[in-house]
Coordinates of C-alpha atoms and ligand atoms in Angstrom, one line a residue:
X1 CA 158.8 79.4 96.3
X2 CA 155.1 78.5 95.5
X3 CA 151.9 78.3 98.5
X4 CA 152.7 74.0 98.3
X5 CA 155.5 75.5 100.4
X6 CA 153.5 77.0 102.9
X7 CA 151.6 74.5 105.6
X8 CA 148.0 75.2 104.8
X9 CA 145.3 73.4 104.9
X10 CA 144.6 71.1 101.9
X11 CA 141.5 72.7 101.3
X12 CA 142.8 76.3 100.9
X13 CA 145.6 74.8 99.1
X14 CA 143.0 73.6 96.4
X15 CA 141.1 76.8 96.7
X16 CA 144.7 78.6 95.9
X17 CA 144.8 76.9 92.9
X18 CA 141.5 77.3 91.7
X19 CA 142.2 81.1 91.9
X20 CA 145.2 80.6 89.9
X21 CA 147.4 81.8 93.4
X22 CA 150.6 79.8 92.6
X23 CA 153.9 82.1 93.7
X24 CA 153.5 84.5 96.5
X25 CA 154.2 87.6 95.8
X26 CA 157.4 89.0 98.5
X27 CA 155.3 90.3 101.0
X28 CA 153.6 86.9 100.8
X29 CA 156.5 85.3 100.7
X30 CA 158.0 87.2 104.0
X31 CA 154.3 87.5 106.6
X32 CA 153.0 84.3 105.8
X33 CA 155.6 82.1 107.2
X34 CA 155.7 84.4 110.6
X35 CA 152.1 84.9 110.7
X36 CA 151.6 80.8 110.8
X37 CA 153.5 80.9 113.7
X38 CA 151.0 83.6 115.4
X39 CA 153.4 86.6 115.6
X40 CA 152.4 89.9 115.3
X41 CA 153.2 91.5 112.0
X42 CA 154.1 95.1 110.7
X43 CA 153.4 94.8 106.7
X44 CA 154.2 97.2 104.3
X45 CA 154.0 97.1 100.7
X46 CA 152.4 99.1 97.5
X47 CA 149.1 98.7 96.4
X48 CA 148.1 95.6 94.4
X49 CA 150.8 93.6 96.0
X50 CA 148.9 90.8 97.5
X51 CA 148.4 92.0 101.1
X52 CA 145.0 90.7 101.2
X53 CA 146.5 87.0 101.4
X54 CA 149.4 88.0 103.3
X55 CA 146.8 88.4 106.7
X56 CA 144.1 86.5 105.4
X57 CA 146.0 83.2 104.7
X58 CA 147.7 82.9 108.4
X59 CA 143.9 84.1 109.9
X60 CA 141.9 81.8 108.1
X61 CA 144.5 78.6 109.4
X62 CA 144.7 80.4 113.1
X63 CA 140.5 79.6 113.0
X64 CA 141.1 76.4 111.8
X65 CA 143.2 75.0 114.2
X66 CA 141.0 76.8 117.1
X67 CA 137.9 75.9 118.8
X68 CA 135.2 77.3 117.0
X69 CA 132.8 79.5 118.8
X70 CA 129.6 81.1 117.8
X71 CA 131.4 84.6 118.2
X72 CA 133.8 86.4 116.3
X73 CA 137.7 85.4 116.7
X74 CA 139.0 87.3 113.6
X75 CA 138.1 91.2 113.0
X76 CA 139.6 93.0 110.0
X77 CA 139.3 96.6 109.8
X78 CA 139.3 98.2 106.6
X79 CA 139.0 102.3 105.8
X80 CA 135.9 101.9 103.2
X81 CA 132.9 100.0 103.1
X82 CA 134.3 98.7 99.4
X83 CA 137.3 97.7 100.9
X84 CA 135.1 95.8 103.3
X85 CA 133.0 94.0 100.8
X86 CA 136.1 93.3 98.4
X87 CA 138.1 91.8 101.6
X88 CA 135.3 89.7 103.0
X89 CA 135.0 88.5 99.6
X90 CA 138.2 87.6 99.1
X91 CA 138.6 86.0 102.3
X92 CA 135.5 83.9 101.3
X93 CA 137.2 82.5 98.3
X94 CA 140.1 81.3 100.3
X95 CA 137.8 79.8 103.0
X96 CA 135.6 78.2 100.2
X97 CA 134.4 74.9 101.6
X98 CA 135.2 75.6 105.2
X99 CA 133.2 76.0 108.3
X100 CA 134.1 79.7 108.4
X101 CA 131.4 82.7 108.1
X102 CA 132.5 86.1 107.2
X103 CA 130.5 89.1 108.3
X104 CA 130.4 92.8 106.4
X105 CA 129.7 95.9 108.9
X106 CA 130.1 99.3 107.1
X107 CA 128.1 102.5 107.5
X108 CA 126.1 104.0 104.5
X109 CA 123.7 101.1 104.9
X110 CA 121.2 99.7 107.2
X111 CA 122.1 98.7 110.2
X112 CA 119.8 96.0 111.0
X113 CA 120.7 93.1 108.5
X114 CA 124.5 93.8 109.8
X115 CA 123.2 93.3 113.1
X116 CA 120.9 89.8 112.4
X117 CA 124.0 88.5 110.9
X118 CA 126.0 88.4 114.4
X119 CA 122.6 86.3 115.7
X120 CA 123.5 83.5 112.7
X121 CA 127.1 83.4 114.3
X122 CA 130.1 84.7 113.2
X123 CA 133.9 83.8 112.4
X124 CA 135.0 86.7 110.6
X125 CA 134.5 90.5 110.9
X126 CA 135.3 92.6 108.0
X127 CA 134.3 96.6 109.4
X128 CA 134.3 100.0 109.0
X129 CA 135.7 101.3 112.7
X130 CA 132.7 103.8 112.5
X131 CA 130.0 100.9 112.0
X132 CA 131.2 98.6 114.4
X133 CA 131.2 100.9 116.8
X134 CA 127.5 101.3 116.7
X135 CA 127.0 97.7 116.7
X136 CA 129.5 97.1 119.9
X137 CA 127.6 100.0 121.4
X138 CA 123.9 98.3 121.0
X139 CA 125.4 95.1 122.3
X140 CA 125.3 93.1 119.6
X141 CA 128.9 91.9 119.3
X142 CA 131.6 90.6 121.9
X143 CA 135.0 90.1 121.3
X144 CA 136.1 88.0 124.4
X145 CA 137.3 85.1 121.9
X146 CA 139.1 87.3 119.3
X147 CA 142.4 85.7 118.5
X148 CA 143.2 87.5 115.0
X149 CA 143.2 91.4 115.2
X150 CA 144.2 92.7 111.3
X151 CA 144.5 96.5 110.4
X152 CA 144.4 96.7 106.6
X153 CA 145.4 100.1 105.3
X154 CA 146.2 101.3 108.2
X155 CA 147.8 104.5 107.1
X156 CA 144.2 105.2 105.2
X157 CA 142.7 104.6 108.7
X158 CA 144.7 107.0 110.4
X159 CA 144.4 109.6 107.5
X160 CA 140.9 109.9 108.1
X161 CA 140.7 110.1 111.0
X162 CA 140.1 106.7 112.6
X163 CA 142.6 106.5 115.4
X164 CA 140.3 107.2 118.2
X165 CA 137.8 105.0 117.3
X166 CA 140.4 101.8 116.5
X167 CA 142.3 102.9 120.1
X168 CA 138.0 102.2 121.5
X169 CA 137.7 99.1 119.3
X170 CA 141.1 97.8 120.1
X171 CA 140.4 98.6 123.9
X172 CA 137.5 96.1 124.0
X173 CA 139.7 93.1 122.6
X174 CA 141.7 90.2 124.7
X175 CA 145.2 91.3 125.0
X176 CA 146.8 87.8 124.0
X177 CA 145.6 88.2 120.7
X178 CA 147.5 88.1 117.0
X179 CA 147.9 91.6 115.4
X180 CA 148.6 92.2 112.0
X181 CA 149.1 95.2 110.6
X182 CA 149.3 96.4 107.1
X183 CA 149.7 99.4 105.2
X184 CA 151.2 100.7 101.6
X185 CA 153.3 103.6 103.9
X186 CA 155.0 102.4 107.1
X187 CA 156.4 105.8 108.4
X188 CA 152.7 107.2 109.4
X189 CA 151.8 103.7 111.2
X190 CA 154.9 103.2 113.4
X191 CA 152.6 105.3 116.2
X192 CA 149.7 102.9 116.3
X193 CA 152.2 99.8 115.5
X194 CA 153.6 100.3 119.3
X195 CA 150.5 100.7 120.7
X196 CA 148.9 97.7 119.4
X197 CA 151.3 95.1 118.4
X198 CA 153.7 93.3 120.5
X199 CA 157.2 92.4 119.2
X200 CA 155.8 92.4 115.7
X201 CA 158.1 91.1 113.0
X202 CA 159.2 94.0 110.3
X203 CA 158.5 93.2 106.6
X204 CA 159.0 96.2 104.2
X205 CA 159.1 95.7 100.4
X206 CA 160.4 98.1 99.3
X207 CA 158.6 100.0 96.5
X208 CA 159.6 99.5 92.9
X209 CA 160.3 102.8 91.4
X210 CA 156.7 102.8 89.6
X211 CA 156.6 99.9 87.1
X212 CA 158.1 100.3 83.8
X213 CA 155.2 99.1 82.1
X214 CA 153.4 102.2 83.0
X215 CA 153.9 105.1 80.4
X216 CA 153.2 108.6 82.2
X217 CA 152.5 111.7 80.5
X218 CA 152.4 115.3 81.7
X219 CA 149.6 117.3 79.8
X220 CA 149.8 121.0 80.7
X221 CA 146.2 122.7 80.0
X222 CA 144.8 125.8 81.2
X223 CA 142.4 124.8 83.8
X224 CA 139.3 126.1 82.0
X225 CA 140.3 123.9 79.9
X226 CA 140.9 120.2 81.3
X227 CA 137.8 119.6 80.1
X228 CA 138.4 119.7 76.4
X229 CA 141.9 118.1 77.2
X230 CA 139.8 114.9 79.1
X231 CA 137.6 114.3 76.2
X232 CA 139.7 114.4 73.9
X233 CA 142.1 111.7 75.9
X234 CA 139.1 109.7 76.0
X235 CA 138.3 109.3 72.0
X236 CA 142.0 107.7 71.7
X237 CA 142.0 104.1 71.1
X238 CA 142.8 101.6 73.1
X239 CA 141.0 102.9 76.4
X240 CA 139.5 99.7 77.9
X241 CA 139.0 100.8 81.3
X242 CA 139.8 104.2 82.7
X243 CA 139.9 105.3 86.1
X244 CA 139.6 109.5 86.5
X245 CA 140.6 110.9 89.8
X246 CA 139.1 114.3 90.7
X247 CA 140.0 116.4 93.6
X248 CA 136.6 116.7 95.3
X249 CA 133.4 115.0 95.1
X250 CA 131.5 118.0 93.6
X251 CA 134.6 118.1 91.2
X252 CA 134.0 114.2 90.4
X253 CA 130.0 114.7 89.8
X254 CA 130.9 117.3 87.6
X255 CA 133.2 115.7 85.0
X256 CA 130.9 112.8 84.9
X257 CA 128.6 114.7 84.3
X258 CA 130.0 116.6 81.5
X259 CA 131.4 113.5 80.1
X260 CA 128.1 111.7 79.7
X261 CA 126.9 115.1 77.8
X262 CA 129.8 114.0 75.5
X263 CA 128.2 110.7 75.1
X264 CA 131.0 108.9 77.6
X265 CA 128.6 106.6 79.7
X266 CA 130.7 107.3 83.1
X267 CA 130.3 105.8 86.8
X268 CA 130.8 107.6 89.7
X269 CA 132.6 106.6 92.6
X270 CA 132.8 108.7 96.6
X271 CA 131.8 109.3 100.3
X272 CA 128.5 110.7 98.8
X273 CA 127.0 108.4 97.0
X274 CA 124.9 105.7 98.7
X275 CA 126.8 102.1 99.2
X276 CA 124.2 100.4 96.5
X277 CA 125.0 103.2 94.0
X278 CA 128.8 103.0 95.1
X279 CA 128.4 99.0 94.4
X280 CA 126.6 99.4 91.5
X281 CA 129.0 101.9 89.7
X282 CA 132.1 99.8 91.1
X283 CA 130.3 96.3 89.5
X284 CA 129.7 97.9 86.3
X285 CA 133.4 99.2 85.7
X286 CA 134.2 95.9 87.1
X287 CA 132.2 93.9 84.2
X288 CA 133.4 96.5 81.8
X289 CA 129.6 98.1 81.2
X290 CA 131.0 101.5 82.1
X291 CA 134.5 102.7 80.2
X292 CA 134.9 105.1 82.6
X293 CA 134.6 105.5 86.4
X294 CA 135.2 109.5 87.7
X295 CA 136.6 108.8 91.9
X296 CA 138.3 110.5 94.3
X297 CA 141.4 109.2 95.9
X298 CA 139.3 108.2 99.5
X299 CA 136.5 106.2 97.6
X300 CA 139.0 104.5 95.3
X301 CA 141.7 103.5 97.5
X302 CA 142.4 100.0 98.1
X303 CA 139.6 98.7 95.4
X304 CA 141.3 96.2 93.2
X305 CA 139.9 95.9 89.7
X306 CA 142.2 94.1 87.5
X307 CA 143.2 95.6 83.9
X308 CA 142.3 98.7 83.7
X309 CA 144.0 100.5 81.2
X310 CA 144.4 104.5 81.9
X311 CA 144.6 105.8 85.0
X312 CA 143.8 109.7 84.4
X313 CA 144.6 112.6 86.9
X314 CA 142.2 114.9 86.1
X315 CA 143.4 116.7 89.1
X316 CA 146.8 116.0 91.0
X317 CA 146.6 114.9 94.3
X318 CA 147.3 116.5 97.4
X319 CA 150.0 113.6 98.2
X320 CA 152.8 112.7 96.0
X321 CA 152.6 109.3 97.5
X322 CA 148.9 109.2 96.4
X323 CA 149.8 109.4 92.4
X324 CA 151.8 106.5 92.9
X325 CA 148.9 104.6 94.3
X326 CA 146.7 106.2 91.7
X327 CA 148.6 105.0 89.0
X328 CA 149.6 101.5 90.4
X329 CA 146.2 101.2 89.6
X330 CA 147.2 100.4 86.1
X331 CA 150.1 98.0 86.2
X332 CA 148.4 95.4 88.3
X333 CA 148.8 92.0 87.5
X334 CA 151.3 92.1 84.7
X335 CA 148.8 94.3 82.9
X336 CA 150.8 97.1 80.9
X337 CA 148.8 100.8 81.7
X338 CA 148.7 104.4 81.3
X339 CA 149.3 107.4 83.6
X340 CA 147.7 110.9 82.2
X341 CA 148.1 114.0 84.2
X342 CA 146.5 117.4 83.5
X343 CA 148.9 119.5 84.8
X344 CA 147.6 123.2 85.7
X345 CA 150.1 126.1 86.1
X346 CA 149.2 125.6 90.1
X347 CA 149.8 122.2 89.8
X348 CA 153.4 122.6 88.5
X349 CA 155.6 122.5 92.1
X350 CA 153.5 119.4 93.1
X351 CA 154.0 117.8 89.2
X352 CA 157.7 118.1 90.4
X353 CA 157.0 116.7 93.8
X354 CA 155.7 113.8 91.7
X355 CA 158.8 113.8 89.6
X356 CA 160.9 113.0 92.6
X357 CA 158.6 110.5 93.9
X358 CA 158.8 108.4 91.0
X359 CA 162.6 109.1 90.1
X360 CA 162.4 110.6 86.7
X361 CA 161.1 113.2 84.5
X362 CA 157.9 112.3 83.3
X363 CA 157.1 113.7 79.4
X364 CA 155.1 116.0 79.0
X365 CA 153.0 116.2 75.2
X366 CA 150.1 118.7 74.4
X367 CA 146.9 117.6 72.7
X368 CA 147.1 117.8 69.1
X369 CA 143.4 120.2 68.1
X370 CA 143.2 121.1 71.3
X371 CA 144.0 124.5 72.9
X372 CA 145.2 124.0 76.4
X373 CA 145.6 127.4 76.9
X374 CA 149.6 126.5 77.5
X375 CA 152.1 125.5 76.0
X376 CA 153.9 121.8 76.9
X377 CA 157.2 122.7 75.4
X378 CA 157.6 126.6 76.5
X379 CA 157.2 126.1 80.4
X380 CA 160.7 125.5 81.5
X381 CA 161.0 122.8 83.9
X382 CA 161.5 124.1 87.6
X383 CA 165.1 123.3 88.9
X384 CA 165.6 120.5 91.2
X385 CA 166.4 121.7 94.6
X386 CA 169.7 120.3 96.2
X387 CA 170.0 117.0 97.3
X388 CA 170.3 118.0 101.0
X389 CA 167.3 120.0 101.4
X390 CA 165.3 116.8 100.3
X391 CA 165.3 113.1 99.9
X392 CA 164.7 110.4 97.4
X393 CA 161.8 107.8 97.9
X394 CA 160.4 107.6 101.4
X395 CA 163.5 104.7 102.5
X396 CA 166.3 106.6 103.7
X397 CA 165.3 109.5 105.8
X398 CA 167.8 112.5 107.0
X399 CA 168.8 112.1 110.4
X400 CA 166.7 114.2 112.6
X401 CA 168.8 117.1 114.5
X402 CA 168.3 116.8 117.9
X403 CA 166.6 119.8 119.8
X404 CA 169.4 121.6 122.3
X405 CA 167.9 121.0 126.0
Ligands
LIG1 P1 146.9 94.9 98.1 O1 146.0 94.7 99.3 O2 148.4 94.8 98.4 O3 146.6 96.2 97.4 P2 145.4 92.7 97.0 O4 145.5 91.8 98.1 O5 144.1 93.4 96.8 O6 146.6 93.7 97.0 O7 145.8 91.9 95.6 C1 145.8 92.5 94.4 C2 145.4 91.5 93.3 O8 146.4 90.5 93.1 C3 144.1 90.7 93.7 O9 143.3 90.5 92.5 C4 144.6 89.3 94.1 O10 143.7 88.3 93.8 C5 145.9 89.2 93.2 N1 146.9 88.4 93.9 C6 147.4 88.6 95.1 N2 148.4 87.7 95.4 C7 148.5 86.9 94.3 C8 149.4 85.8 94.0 N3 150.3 85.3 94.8 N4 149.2 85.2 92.8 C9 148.2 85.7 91.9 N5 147.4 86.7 92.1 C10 147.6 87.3 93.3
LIG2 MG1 144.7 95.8 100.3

């Protein structure tokens, strides 16, 4: 199957090609076709599978063949302002040439330049729920002609804490609209699914055990002594582009700064840091002036930069599901990648939470000079606990018992 197959308009055919967009990818393959047609749509597939186009494609044609209107008839909401900006952008590429305009609203920046661009007229809104709120509460946006409702990460949304705000923004658009919903997890979303979709088609790819092409390695170090353990990782060869996830963002300003003492010029990446600094340290691991950017699972999520090369946990997540969506990070577009973990003696039930995850035993190597403070051959790996008292991958869930009346 290729987009030719699709009915789009010539012009985003052309821009398709220009971005070198020539298969769909299977959740492309599976939404675009229903969402052509206008029905609603329950998504799910892993990061870095094209999701971006699987809405974007069927919204962008919906506008086209509608009557245009000086206010908004598509909103996206996104979890992160850089998910906001990286969206709108991508939707602008597909909509090159067309008589579409895309608006950004996101918090961490001012308000009023958000606000001038609803005067210029506005096709598209890609927001932050927070943001938008504001700007629906100063009267500066109405959604009596939305056709095209789209939820992008919607698990992330929910995670932190968006539902009550998406429930006010969802309350204060037409009912007849389009929703389309997409998320990496579909368990957590079924919730919101019913209360905002109606008879939404179900497309679940399932997740590929983590790609092949991605070689993960266990380090187990002391915690004292990650540190030694990071820079060390980081004088191998080969290290194009790493990405370092860090529990907290204290934790994350801390090993960037102890890695630029080290001469490692690193960026910086979470809720902290102002959007032009979160921009700016995004767009220079982007062009490849920083090696390294240091982020924490929220900032990072959902930001798409193509070929990086290591993906390192300086700390696990709290999530097993979230180390696969780390490390997909890596094996994006064909691009063969890396997977180091520091693995801490407190880390080692969730390392084998991991384990189960991903279906198979991950090596674990020690750091040749280095003294982790533990040893990667001596600590015996923990049993796996019987098949019954857990499950593999997220697909096939036990029956639930039902509660005696
Ligand atoms: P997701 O939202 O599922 O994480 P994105 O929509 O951000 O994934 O897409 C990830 C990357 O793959 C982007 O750089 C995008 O341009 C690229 N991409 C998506 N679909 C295709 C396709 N069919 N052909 C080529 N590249 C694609
Ligand atoms: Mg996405």
């Amino acid at each position: 199957m290729q987009f030719t197959d699709f009915d789009l308009d010539p012009r985003v055919q052309q821009n398709l090609r220009v971005m070198k967009f020539t298969k769909p990818t299977p959740i492309q393959e599976q939404t675009i076709p229903a969402g052509l047609e206008g029905r609603d749509i329950l998504g799910s597939a892993e990061t870095g599978t094209g999701k971006t186009a699987a809405f974007m494609l069927p919204l962008i044609e919906g506008l086209l063949a509608g009557r245009r209107s000086r206010t908004p008839r598509a909103l996206v909401l996104v979890p992160t302002r850089e998910l906001a900006l990286q969206v709108a952008d991508h939707g602008a590429q597909f909509a090159r040439g067309l008589p579409l305009r895309f608006v950004t609203v996101y918090g961490g920046a001012a308000i009023g330049p958000q606000i001038q661009a609803f005067k210029r007229g506005v096709d598209v809104v890609v927001a932050t729920p927070g943001r938008l709120i504001d700007v629906m509460n100063r009267g500066h946006v109405r959604f009596n002609q939305l056709e095209t409702l789209v939820l992008d990460e919607a698990d992330r949304m929910l995670d932190i804490g968006f539902l009550p705000d998406i429930r006010r923004i969802v309350d204060a658009l037409p009912t007849d609209r389009q929703t389309l919903l997409f998320s990496a997890t579909i368990a957590a979303i079924y919730k919101l699914a019913r209360e905002v979709t109606v008879k939404p088609i179900r497309v679940e790819v399932e997740k590929a055990a983590t790609p092949d092409a991605i070689e993960q390695t266990f380090y187990p170090v002391e915690e004292a002594r990650k540190m030694d353990v990071l820079q060390h990782l980081l004088t191998g060869e080969n290290l194009e582009s790493v990405l370092v996830f860090a529990r907290t963002k204290r934790r994350v300003d801390r090993v960037a700064r102890k890695l630029r003492r080290f001469g490692v010029n690193a960026g910086v990446i979470h809720g902290d840091r102002s959007q032009s600094q979160r921009v700016k340290a995004l767009e220079s691991f982007r062009h490849r002036k920083t090696r390294v950017l240091v982020a924490t699972d929220v900032a990072a999520r959902g930001i798409d930069v193509t070929g990086i090369s290591h993906v390192v946990n300086y700390d696990l997540p709290m999530k097993a599901e979230d180390y696969v969506h780390r490390i997909g990070r890596t094996g994006r577009a064909d691009a063969t990648g890396a997977a180091w973990s520091l693995i801490a003696p407190q880390d080692e039930s969730m390392a084998l939470r991991i384990q189960r995850t991903v279906d198979k035993r991950i090596e674990r190597k020690s750091v040749a000079g280095v003294d982790t403070g533990r040893s990667a051959k001596l600590v015996p790996m923990p049993k796996e606990k019987p098949k019954s008292r857990s499950y593999r991958g997220s697909l096939k869930k036990p029956a639930r018992r039902r509660r005696r009346a």
